[in-house]
Short mmCIF file of N, CA, C and O in Angstrom, two decimals:
data_model
loop_
_atom_site.label_atom_id
_atom_site.label_comp_id
_atom_site.label_asym_id
_atom_site.label_seq_id
_atom_site.Cartn_x
_atom_site.Cartn_y
_atom_site.Cartn_z
N UNK A 1 -4.56 43.81 -0.96
CA UNK A 1 -4.73 43.53 0.38
C UNK A 1 -3.21 42.53 0.86
O UNK A 1 -2.78 42.26 0.80
N UNK A 2 -3.42 43.20 2.39
CA UNK A 2 -2.85 42.66 3.08
C UNK A 2 -4.02 41.72 4.40
O UNK A 2 -4.74 41.37 4.26
N UNK A 3 -2.36 40.81 4.96
CA UNK A 3 -3.41 39.66 6.08
C UNK A 3 -3.82 40.57 7.59
O UNK A 3 -3.43 42.34 7.53
N UNK A 4 -5.13 40.02 7.86
CA UNK A 4 -5.46 40.71 8.87
C UNK A 4 -5.54 39.35 9.59
O UNK A 4 -5.66 37.89 9.18
N UNK A 5 -5.76 39.49 10.31
CA UNK A 5 -5.61 38.63 11.25
C UNK A 5 -6.81 38.39 11.92
O UNK A 5 -7.23 37.24 12.66
N UNK A 6 -8.04 39.00 11.80
CA UNK A 6 -9.23 38.93 12.34
C UNK A 6 -10.05 37.53 11.12
O UNK A 6 -10.16 36.58 12.03
N UNK A 7 -10.02 37.04 10.43
CA UNK A 7 -10.30 36.34 8.95
C UNK A 7 -9.52 34.84 10.11
O UNK A 7 -10.41 33.47 10.16
N UNK A 8 -7.96 35.20 9.64
CA UNK A 8 -7.77 34.10 10.30
C UNK A 8 -7.97 33.32 11.71
O UNK A 8 -8.30 32.11 11.34
N UNK A 9 -8.14 34.12 12.85
CA UNK A 9 -8.52 33.80 13.90
C UNK A 9 -9.76 32.99 13.96
O UNK A 9 -10.31 32.05 14.29
N UNK A 10 -10.96 33.87 13.26
CA UNK A 10 -12.61 33.51 13.22
C UNK A 10 -12.47 31.97 12.60
O UNK A 10 -12.77 30.87 12.52
N UNK A 11 -11.63 31.77 11.47
CA UNK A 11 -12.10 30.37 10.41
C UNK A 11 -10.69 29.68 11.80
O UNK A 11 -11.32 28.14 11.36
N UNK A 12 -9.88 29.10 12.07
CA UNK A 12 -9.39 28.73 12.95
C UNK A 12 -10.33 28.34 13.91
O UNK A 12 -10.22 26.86 14.29
N UNK A 13 -11.00 29.24 14.91
CA UNK A 13 -12.12 29.11 15.90
C UNK A 13 -12.96 27.44 14.72
O UNK A 13 -13.04 26.68 15.31
N UNK A 14 -13.18 28.05 13.81
CA UNK A 14 -14.79 27.91 13.67
C UNK A 14 -14.23 26.35 12.97
O UNK A 14 -14.21 24.78 13.60
N UNK A 15 -13.69 26.05 12.83
CA UNK A 15 -12.88 24.56 12.16
C UNK A 15 -11.62 23.98 13.55
O UNK A 15 -11.55 22.63 13.45
N UNK A 16 -11.21 24.62 14.55
CA UNK A 16 -10.64 24.07 15.50
C UNK A 16 -11.79 23.44 16.34
O UNK A 16 -11.66 22.36 16.89
N UNK A 17 -13.60 24.01 16.34
CA UNK A 17 -14.57 23.26 16.52
C UNK A 17 -14.91 22.30 16.50
O UNK A 17 -15.14 21.00 17.27
N UNK A 18 -14.81 22.00 14.83
CA UNK A 18 -15.41 21.23 14.23
C UNK A 18 -14.38 19.98 13.65
O UNK A 18 -13.97 18.99 14.10
N UNK A 19 -13.05 20.46 13.81
CA UNK A 19 -12.41 19.48 14.38
C UNK A 19 -11.59 18.28 15.61
O UNK A 19 -10.85 17.36 15.33
N UNK A 20 -11.71 19.17 16.75
CA UNK A 20 -11.26 19.00 17.95
C UNK A 20 -12.57 19.04 18.73
O UNK A 20 -12.13 18.38 19.65
N UNK A 21 -13.20 19.77 18.69
CA UNK A 21 -14.59 19.39 20.40
C UNK A 21 -15.46 18.66 19.33
O UNK A 21 -16.28 17.78 20.15
N UNK A 22 -15.80 18.65 18.03
CA UNK A 22 -16.96 17.91 17.40
C UNK A 22 -16.92 16.27 18.03
O UNK A 22 -16.98 15.78 17.57
N UNK A 23 -15.75 15.92 17.84
CA UNK A 23 -15.22 14.39 17.28
C UNK A 23 -15.38 14.23 18.94
O UNK A 23 -15.92 13.05 18.85
N UNK A 24 -15.27 15.12 20.20
CA UNK A 24 -16.02 13.91 21.50
C UNK A 24 -17.17 14.37 21.93
O UNK A 24 -17.70 13.74 23.02
N UNK A 25 -17.80 14.55 20.90
CA UNK A 25 -19.49 15.02 21.25
C UNK A 25 -19.98 13.83 20.78
O UNK A 25 -21.22 13.46 20.25
N UNK A 26 -19.23 12.74 19.10
CA UNK A 26 -20.02 11.95 18.05
C UNK A 26 -21.04 10.75 19.41
O UNK A 26 -19.29 10.32 20.76
N UNK A 27 -21.87 10.73 19.54
CA UNK A 27 -22.40 9.32 20.21
C UNK A 27 -21.31 8.12 19.92
O UNK A 27 -21.27 7.50 19.41
N UNK A 28 -22.14 7.16 21.27
CA UNK A 28 -21.15 6.38 21.08
C UNK A 28 -21.79 5.11 20.15
O UNK A 28 -23.17 5.02 19.87
N UNK A 29 -21.31 4.54 19.25
CA UNK A 29 -21.87 3.47 18.68
C UNK A 29 -20.38 2.53 17.64
O UNK A 29 -19.23 3.36 18.10
N UNK A 30 -20.66 2.13 16.42
CA UNK A 30 -19.95 0.65 16.30
C UNK A 30 -19.11 2.17 15.09
O UNK A 30 -17.59 1.25 15.42
N UNK A 31 -19.29 2.81 14.45
CA UNK A 31 -18.55 3.72 13.93
C UNK A 31 -18.52 5.32 15.18
O UNK A 31 -17.67 5.82 14.02
N UNK A 32 -17.82 4.85 15.97
CA UNK A 32 -17.75 5.98 16.52
C UNK A 32 -16.12 6.89 15.66
O UNK A 32 -16.10 7.84 15.66
N UNK A 33 -14.94 6.13 15.59
CA UNK A 33 -13.65 6.53 15.17
C UNK A 33 -13.98 7.11 14.09
O UNK A 33 -12.96 7.52 13.44
N UNK A 34 -14.56 5.75 13.23
CA UNK A 34 -15.13 6.31 11.18
C UNK A 34 -15.72 7.72 11.93
O UNK A 34 -14.38 9.07 11.08
N UNK A 35 -16.28 8.22 12.62
CA UNK A 35 -17.27 10.09 12.24
C UNK A 35 -16.17 10.23 12.79
O UNK A 35 -16.00 11.46 12.68
N UNK A 36 -15.25 10.38 13.66
CA UNK A 36 -14.83 11.03 15.03
C UNK A 36 -13.48 11.98 13.19
O UNK A 36 -12.86 12.61 13.78
N UNK A 37 -12.42 10.70 12.59
CA UNK A 37 -11.65 10.75 12.00
C UNK A 37 -12.05 11.82 10.97
O UNK A 37 -11.48 12.61 10.86
N UNK A 38 -13.49 11.19 10.06
CA UNK A 38 -13.77 12.26 8.94
C UNK A 38 -13.90 13.67 10.03
O UNK A 38 -13.96 15.11 9.02
N UNK A 39 -14.62 14.42 10.69
CA UNK A 39 -14.37 15.62 11.54
C UNK A 39 -13.45 15.73 11.33
O UNK A 39 -12.87 17.31 10.97
N UNK A 40 -13.01 14.98 11.93
CA UNK A 40 -10.98 15.67 12.14
C UNK A 40 -10.54 15.71 11.08
O UNK A 40 -9.09 16.81 10.65
N UNK A 41 -10.49 15.04 9.87
CA UNK A 41 -10.29 15.59 8.35
C UNK A 41 -10.66 16.56 7.58
O UNK A 41 -9.82 16.85 7.19
N UNK A 42 -11.99 16.78 7.71
CA UNK A 42 -12.87 17.97 7.42
C UNK A 42 -11.90 18.77 7.57
O UNK A 42 -11.77 20.38 6.76
N UNK A 43 -12.23 18.89 8.83
CA UNK A 43 -11.46 20.90 9.53
C UNK A 43 -10.60 20.93 9.21
O UNK A 43 -10.31 21.65 8.64
N UNK A 44 -9.29 19.97 8.50
CA UNK A 44 -7.85 20.02 8.53
C UNK A 44 -7.40 20.60 7.32
O UNK A 44 -7.37 21.18 7.21
N UNK A 45 -8.27 19.94 6.94
CA UNK A 45 -8.25 20.20 4.75
C UNK A 45 -8.84 21.17 4.51
O UNK A 45 -8.66 22.10 3.77
N UNK A 46 -10.01 21.35 5.14
CA UNK A 46 -11.29 22.81 5.01
C UNK A 46 -10.40 23.40 5.13
O UNK A 46 -9.94 25.03 4.57
N UNK A 47 -9.43 23.62 6.37
CA UNK A 47 -9.11 25.05 7.09
C UNK A 47 -7.57 25.60 5.92
O UNK A 47 -7.78 26.66 5.88
N UNK A 48 -7.64 24.17 5.49
CA UNK A 48 -5.83 24.28 4.93
C UNK A 48 -6.06 24.69 3.62
O UNK A 48 -5.57 25.70 3.11
N UNK A 49 -7.70 24.11 3.16
CA UNK A 49 -7.89 25.09 1.67
C UNK A 49 -7.71 26.30 1.80
O UNK A 49 -8.39 26.92 1.01
N UNK A 50 -8.96 27.20 3.32
CA UNK A 50 -8.90 28.32 3.24
C UNK A 50 -7.83 28.59 3.22
O UNK A 50 -8.02 30.20 2.49
N UNK A 51 -6.97 28.26 4.24
CA UNK A 51 -5.70 29.40 4.56
C UNK A 51 -5.02 29.18 3.31
O UNK A 51 -4.22 30.80 2.69
N UNK A 52 -4.87 28.88 1.91
CA UNK A 52 -4.04 28.42 1.06
C UNK A 52 -5.31 29.93 0.06
O UNK A 52 -4.14 30.05 -0.66
N UNK A 53 -6.08 29.49 0.10
CA UNK A 53 -6.87 30.33 -1.13
C UNK A 53 -6.89 31.79 -0.36
O UNK A 53 -6.67 33.33 -1.54
N UNK A 54 -6.69 31.56 0.89
CA UNK A 54 -6.45 33.50 1.72
C UNK A 54 -5.76 33.63 1.57
O UNK A 54 -5.08 34.71 1.31
N UNK A 55 -4.48 33.41 1.88
CA UNK A 55 -2.44 33.79 1.24
C UNK A 55 -2.16 34.23 -0.40
O UNK A 55 -1.97 34.85 -0.34
N UNK A 56 -3.70 33.47 -0.74
CA UNK A 56 -2.54 33.55 -2.47
C UNK A 56 -3.56 34.74 -2.54
O UNK A 56 -2.87 35.18 -3.81
N UNK A 57 -4.37 35.49 -1.75
CA UNK A 57 -5.21 37.43 -2.21
C UNK A 57 -4.17 37.55 -2.53
O UNK A 57 -4.37 38.72 -2.24
N UNK A 58 -3.23 37.76 -1.00
CA UNK A 58 -2.34 38.37 -0.45
C UNK A 58 -1.31 38.93 -1.68
O UNK A 58 -1.28 40.02 -1.32
N UNK A 59 -0.59 37.94 -2.41
CA UNK A 59 -0.26 38.19 -3.43
C UNK A 59 -0.24 37.85 -4.56
O UNK A 59 0.60 36.94 -5.32
N UNK A 60 -1.23 37.94 -5.70
CA UNK A 60 -1.95 37.44 -6.27
C UNK A 60 -0.85 37.21 -7.73
O UNK A 60 0.09 38.06 -7.53
N UNK A 61 -0.62 36.52 -8.39
CA UNK A 61 0.07 36.39 -10.11
C UNK A 61 -0.17 37.16 -10.40
O UNK A 61 -2.17 37.72 -10.90
N UNK A 62 0.15 38.00 -11.65
CA UNK A 62 -0.27 39.30 -12.72
C UNK A 62 -0.17 37.90 -13.91
O UNK A 62 0.71 37.07 -14.11
N UNK A 63 -1.26 38.31 -14.75
CA UNK A 63 -1.09 37.57 -15.93
C UNK A 63 0.03 37.76 -16.38
O UNK A 63 0.48 38.70 -16.90
N UNK A 64 0.46 37.12 -17.92
CA UNK A 64 1.12 37.51 -18.26
C UNK A 64 1.23 38.43 -19.69
O UNK A 64 0.14 38.49 -19.42
N UNK A 65 2.39 39.63 -19.80
CA UNK A 65 1.82 40.65 -21.10
C UNK A 65 2.02 40.16 -22.19
O UNK A 65 3.54 40.06 -22.82
N UNK A 66 1.23 39.71 -23.68
CA UNK A 66 0.95 38.77 -24.76
C UNK A 66 1.47 40.56 -25.37
O UNK A 66 0.73 41.52 -25.93
N UNK A 67 1.93 40.36 -26.88
CA UNK A 67 1.92 40.85 -27.65
C UNK A 67 0.32 40.89 -28.30
O UNK A 67 0.40 40.09 -28.13
N UNK A 68 0.46 41.86 -29.56
CA UNK A 68 -0.77 42.03 -30.41
C UNK A 68 -0.23 40.12 -31.30
O UNK A 68 -1.77 39.43 -31.53
N UNK A 69 0.69 39.93 -31.65
CA UNK A 69 0.66 39.03 -32.52
C UNK A 69 0.68 37.84 -31.66
O UNK A 69 0.09 36.50 -32.66
N UNK A 70 0.79 37.16 -30.49
CA UNK A 70 1.01 36.33 -29.51
C UNK A 70 -0.82 36.21 -29.56
O UNK A 70 -1.09 35.16 -29.85
N UNK A 71 -1.01 37.06 -29.48
CA UNK A 71 -2.75 36.79 -29.05
C UNK A 71 -3.43 36.85 -30.35
O UNK A 71 -4.64 35.76 -30.50
N UNK A 72 -2.80 36.99 -31.67
CA UNK A 72 -3.47 36.61 -32.90
C UNK A 72 -2.96 35.21 -33.14
O UNK A 72 -3.92 34.51 -33.30
N UNK A 73 -1.69 34.44 -32.82
CA UNK A 73 -1.66 33.19 -32.68
C UNK A 73 -2.26 32.12 -32.20
O UNK A 73 -3.12 31.27 -32.60
N UNK A 74 -3.35 33.23 -30.82
CA UNK A 74 -3.38 32.35 -29.47
C UNK A 74 -4.72 32.92 -30.16
O UNK A 74 -5.84 31.39 -30.32
N UNK A 75 -5.27 33.19 -31.20
CA UNK A 75 -7.29 33.77 -31.51
C UNK A 75 -7.31 31.93 -32.05
O UNK A 75 -8.03 31.70 -32.70
N UNK A 76 -6.27 32.34 -33.14
CA UNK A 76 -6.22 31.17 -34.04
C UNK A 76 -5.76 30.36 -33.82
O UNK A 76 -7.38 28.66 -34.67
N UNK A 77 -5.30 29.68 -33.29
CA UNK A 77 -5.26 28.21 -32.36
C UNK A 77 -6.91 27.78 -31.51
O UNK A 77 -7.00 26.68 -31.82
N UNK A 78 -7.12 28.37 -31.02
CA UNK A 78 -8.26 28.67 -29.74
C UNK A 78 -9.48 28.69 -30.60
O UNK A 78 -10.22 27.99 -30.80
N UNK A 79 -9.30 29.96 -31.53
CA UNK A 79 -10.86 29.75 -32.09
C UNK A 79 -11.07 29.22 -33.76
O UNK A 79 -9.60 29.86 -34.38
N UNK A 80 -12.01 28.95 -34.53
CA UNK A 80 -11.92 28.43 -35.83
C UNK A 80 -11.91 29.48 -36.67
O UNK A 80 -13.09 29.62 -36.93
N UNK A 81 -11.06 30.83 -37.11
CA UNK A 81 -11.10 31.18 -37.82
C UNK A 81 -11.36 31.12 -38.85
O UNK A 81 -9.87 30.32 -39.51
N UNK A 82 -11.47 31.37 -40.71
CA UNK A 82 -11.52 31.47 -41.77
C UNK A 82 -9.70 32.15 -41.55
O UNK A 82 -9.48 32.96 -40.82
N UNK A 83 -8.83 31.54 -43.25
CA UNK A 83 -7.53 32.59 -43.19
C UNK A 83 -7.68 34.18 -43.42
O UNK A 83 -6.94 34.93 -43.45
N UNK A 84 -8.92 34.39 -43.44
CA UNK A 84 -9.37 35.58 -44.64
C UNK A 84 -8.72 36.20 -43.56
O UNK A 84 -8.61 37.94 -43.58
N UNK A 85 -9.64 36.44 -43.21
CA UNK A 85 -9.86 37.31 -41.40
C UNK A 85 -8.81 36.59 -40.89
O UNK A 85 -8.19 38.01 -40.01
N UNK A 86 -8.32 35.99 -40.78
CA UNK A 86 -6.68 36.12 -39.95
C UNK A 86 -5.64 37.08 -40.92
O UNK A 86 -5.00 37.62 -39.94
N UNK A 87 -5.80 37.06 -42.00
CA UNK A 87 -4.87 37.93 -42.85
C UNK A 87 -5.11 38.89 -42.60
O UNK A 87 -4.58 40.18 -42.26
N UNK A 88 -6.83 39.16 -43.07
CA UNK A 88 -6.41 40.75 -42.89
C UNK A 88 -6.63 41.65 -41.57
O UNK A 88 -6.13 42.56 -41.29
N UNK A 89 -6.52 40.36 -40.11
CA UNK A 89 -6.73 41.27 -39.06
C UNK A 89 -5.38 41.00 -38.69
O UNK A 89 -4.87 42.51 -38.32
N UNK A 90 -4.44 40.31 -39.62
CA UNK A 90 -3.05 40.61 -38.67
C UNK A 90 -2.87 41.14 -39.49
O UNK A 90 -1.20 41.90 -39.74
N UNK A 91 -2.83 41.72 -40.99
CA UNK A 91 -2.46 42.69 -41.87
C UNK A 91 -2.88 44.41 -41.86
O UNK A 91 -1.84 44.46 -43.09
N UNK A 92 -3.98 44.08 -40.68
CA UNK A 92 -4.41 45.50 -40.71
C UNK A 92 -3.37 46.91 -39.93
O UNK A 92 -3.08 45.63 -39.28
N UNK A 93 -3.80 48.20 -40.67
CA UNK A 93 -2.47 48.81 -39.79
C UNK A 93 -2.77 49.50 -38.76
O UNK A 93 -2.68 50.22 -37.84
N UNK A 94 -3.92 49.18 -39.19
CA UNK A 94 -5.00 49.80 -37.58
C UNK A 94 -4.99 49.22 -36.73
O UNK A 94 -4.49 47.80 -36.28
N UNK A 95 -4.16 49.39 -35.37
CA UNK A 95 -3.82 48.87 -33.37
C UNK A 95 -5.22 48.04 -33.52
O UNK A 95 -5.42 49.23 -32.59
N UNK A 96 -5.40 47.05 -32.81
CA UNK A 96 -6.04 46.84 -32.39
C UNK A 96 -5.74 45.82 -30.66
O UNK A 96 -5.13 46.27 -30.73
N UNK A 97 -6.89 47.12 -30.07
CA UNK A 97 -6.24 46.49 -28.64
C UNK A 97 -6.67 45.11 -28.09
O UNK A 97 -7.15 44.59 -29.10
N UNK A 98 -6.21 44.69 -27.36
CA UNK A 98 -5.76 43.21 -27.20
C UNK A 98 -7.42 42.51 -26.84
O UNK A 98 -7.43 41.51 -27.11
N UNK A 99 -8.45 43.24 -25.92
CA UNK A 99 -9.56 42.74 -25.41
C UNK A 99 -10.19 42.40 -26.31
O UNK A 99 -11.23 41.99 -27.20
N UNK A 100 -10.16 43.73 -27.19
CA UNK A 100 -11.28 44.46 -28.32
C UNK A 100 -10.77 42.93 -30.22
O UNK A 100 -11.56 42.12 -30.49
N UNK A 101 -9.47 43.20 -29.80
CA UNK A 101 -8.88 42.21 -30.77
C UNK A 101 -9.60 40.62 -30.42
O UNK A 101 -10.56 40.06 -31.93
N UNK A 102 -9.90 39.96 -29.44
CA UNK A 102 -10.34 38.91 -28.94
C UNK A 102 -11.75 38.60 -29.15
O UNK A 102 -12.36 37.85 -29.26
N UNK A 103 -12.27 40.31 -28.51
CA UNK A 103 -13.91 39.50 -28.67
C UNK A 103 -14.05 40.32 -30.59
O UNK A 103 -14.71 38.99 -30.75
N UNK A 104 -13.78 40.51 -31.10
CA UNK A 104 -13.50 40.07 -32.97
C UNK A 104 -13.59 39.00 -33.55
O UNK A 104 -14.81 38.60 -34.11
N UNK A 105 -12.70 38.43 -32.16
CA UNK A 105 -12.13 36.90 -33.11
C UNK A 105 -13.38 36.61 -32.95
O UNK A 105 -14.09 35.87 -33.91
N UNK A 106 -13.90 36.34 -31.70
CA UNK A 106 -15.09 35.55 -31.24
C UNK A 106 -16.25 35.68 -32.13
O UNK A 106 -16.43 34.88 -32.17
#
């Protein structure tokens, strides 16, 4: 997935309206400054969070490639399986696919 300018522009405009224009529309009162600050901080943090999530999708991290032995050790640590099942799975000559092995242990 590559970067597209359209979502960045749309969300920048949306949060720009919330953080720049709406603080001027807040009615006068004793808490006007608080409301303005809340709008500005909300807009800036939401926009920054959205931007980080959007950019993370451009170059996703690839998960680690684990060997079957490592997966068996993780399955033994995470799932409380008895030693007989673990021994039979570990010494079985049939090659288990990684997903089938984990599903079988669960």
